[in-house]
Amino acid sequence: KCQYNWQRREKYREETTVLKDFTTEYRQKLCTPEEAVEVVKSGDWVDYTSSLGKPVLLDRALAKRRDELFDVKIRGNLMEGPIEVAECDESQEHFVYHTWHCSAYERKLCDRGLCYYIPMVFHNNAAYYKYFLNVNVVMVSVSPMDKHGYFNYSVNTGVGHIFLFSASLISSSLKSGWAMEISPSALSHVERPSMLITPYSVARKYT
């Protein structure tokens, strides 16, 4: 019995030590949306992932940098509006928005000449990113971190995982209340994102 209790204490100590390390790394990577979008450079390809996973705060912050940037290409999929980078630049000198599949809002953007449809077969989507497409920055919404240091893509699972291994930099915006998808491809560890953004955190820049 004593040995069993000792083993339990040791296991608990290991788990809490690991959790403390994850929390430390989490806090080190916290930053504001404005700080996070500083990584975007002229000419970059930026991915917004899909649907409800749209990084609203990051989109808004990136649009504010319009006059500093040129020829930034953004890809989305089934996004609801507004998409600030598309709405703020009708000349498309600064931002050019593309979609893999049009939502009703994106169809209206297409009618206005502010969105470009990319034809594709969805089950080939991962292969496109793995073999052909250039991705400089991914901006993705995820669930809050669990005690093991993992975030969940939830509604982004179909596209989120492959982005992680295609991009140079990843910014994750945290959303509470999301359903969890139980699958290895639905998870990302805290070690992977370059930056983390939460609406309620005053953040310090991750270096």
Short mmCIF file of N, CA and C in Angstrom, two decimals, residues 5 26 45 75 87 96 117 176 200:
data_model
loop_
_atom_site.label_atom_id
_atom_site.label_comp_id
_atom_site.label_asym_id
_atom_site.label_seq_id
_atom_site.Cartn_x
_atom_site.Cartn_y
_atom_site.Cartn_z
N ASN A 5 0.95 4.20 -2.89
CA ASN A 5 0.76 5.62 -2.63
C ASN A 5 1.95 6.45 -3.10
N TYR A 26 2.69 28.34 -22.81
CA TYR A 26 1.46 28.99 -23.24
C TYR A 26 1.53 30.50 -22.99
N TRP A 45 1.55 34.30 -48.58
CA TRP A 45 0.29 33.57 -48.64
C TRP A 45 -0.15 33.29 -47.20
N ARG A 75 -6.23 32.81 -48.30
CA ARG A 75 -7.16 31.73 -48.67
C ARG A 75 -8.10 31.44 -47.51
N GLU A 87 -12.82 43.47 -47.60
CA GLU A 87 -13.67 44.67 -47.61
C GLU A 87 -12.87 45.97 -47.60
N VAL A 96 -5.51 40.20 -51.52
CA VAL A 96 -6.34 39.50 -52.51
C VAL A 96 -6.90 38.25 -51.84
N TYR A 117 -12.71 32.40 -56.59
CA TYR A 117 -12.98 31.00 -56.29
C TYR A 117 -11.85 30.12 -56.82
N SER A 176 -13.72 29.63 -26.71
CA SER A 176 -14.29 28.74 -25.70
C SER A 176 -15.63 28.19 -26.19
N TYR A 200 -9.09 38.05 -24.24
CA TYR A 200 -9.06 38.64 -22.91
C TYR A 200 -7.66 38.75 -22.32
#
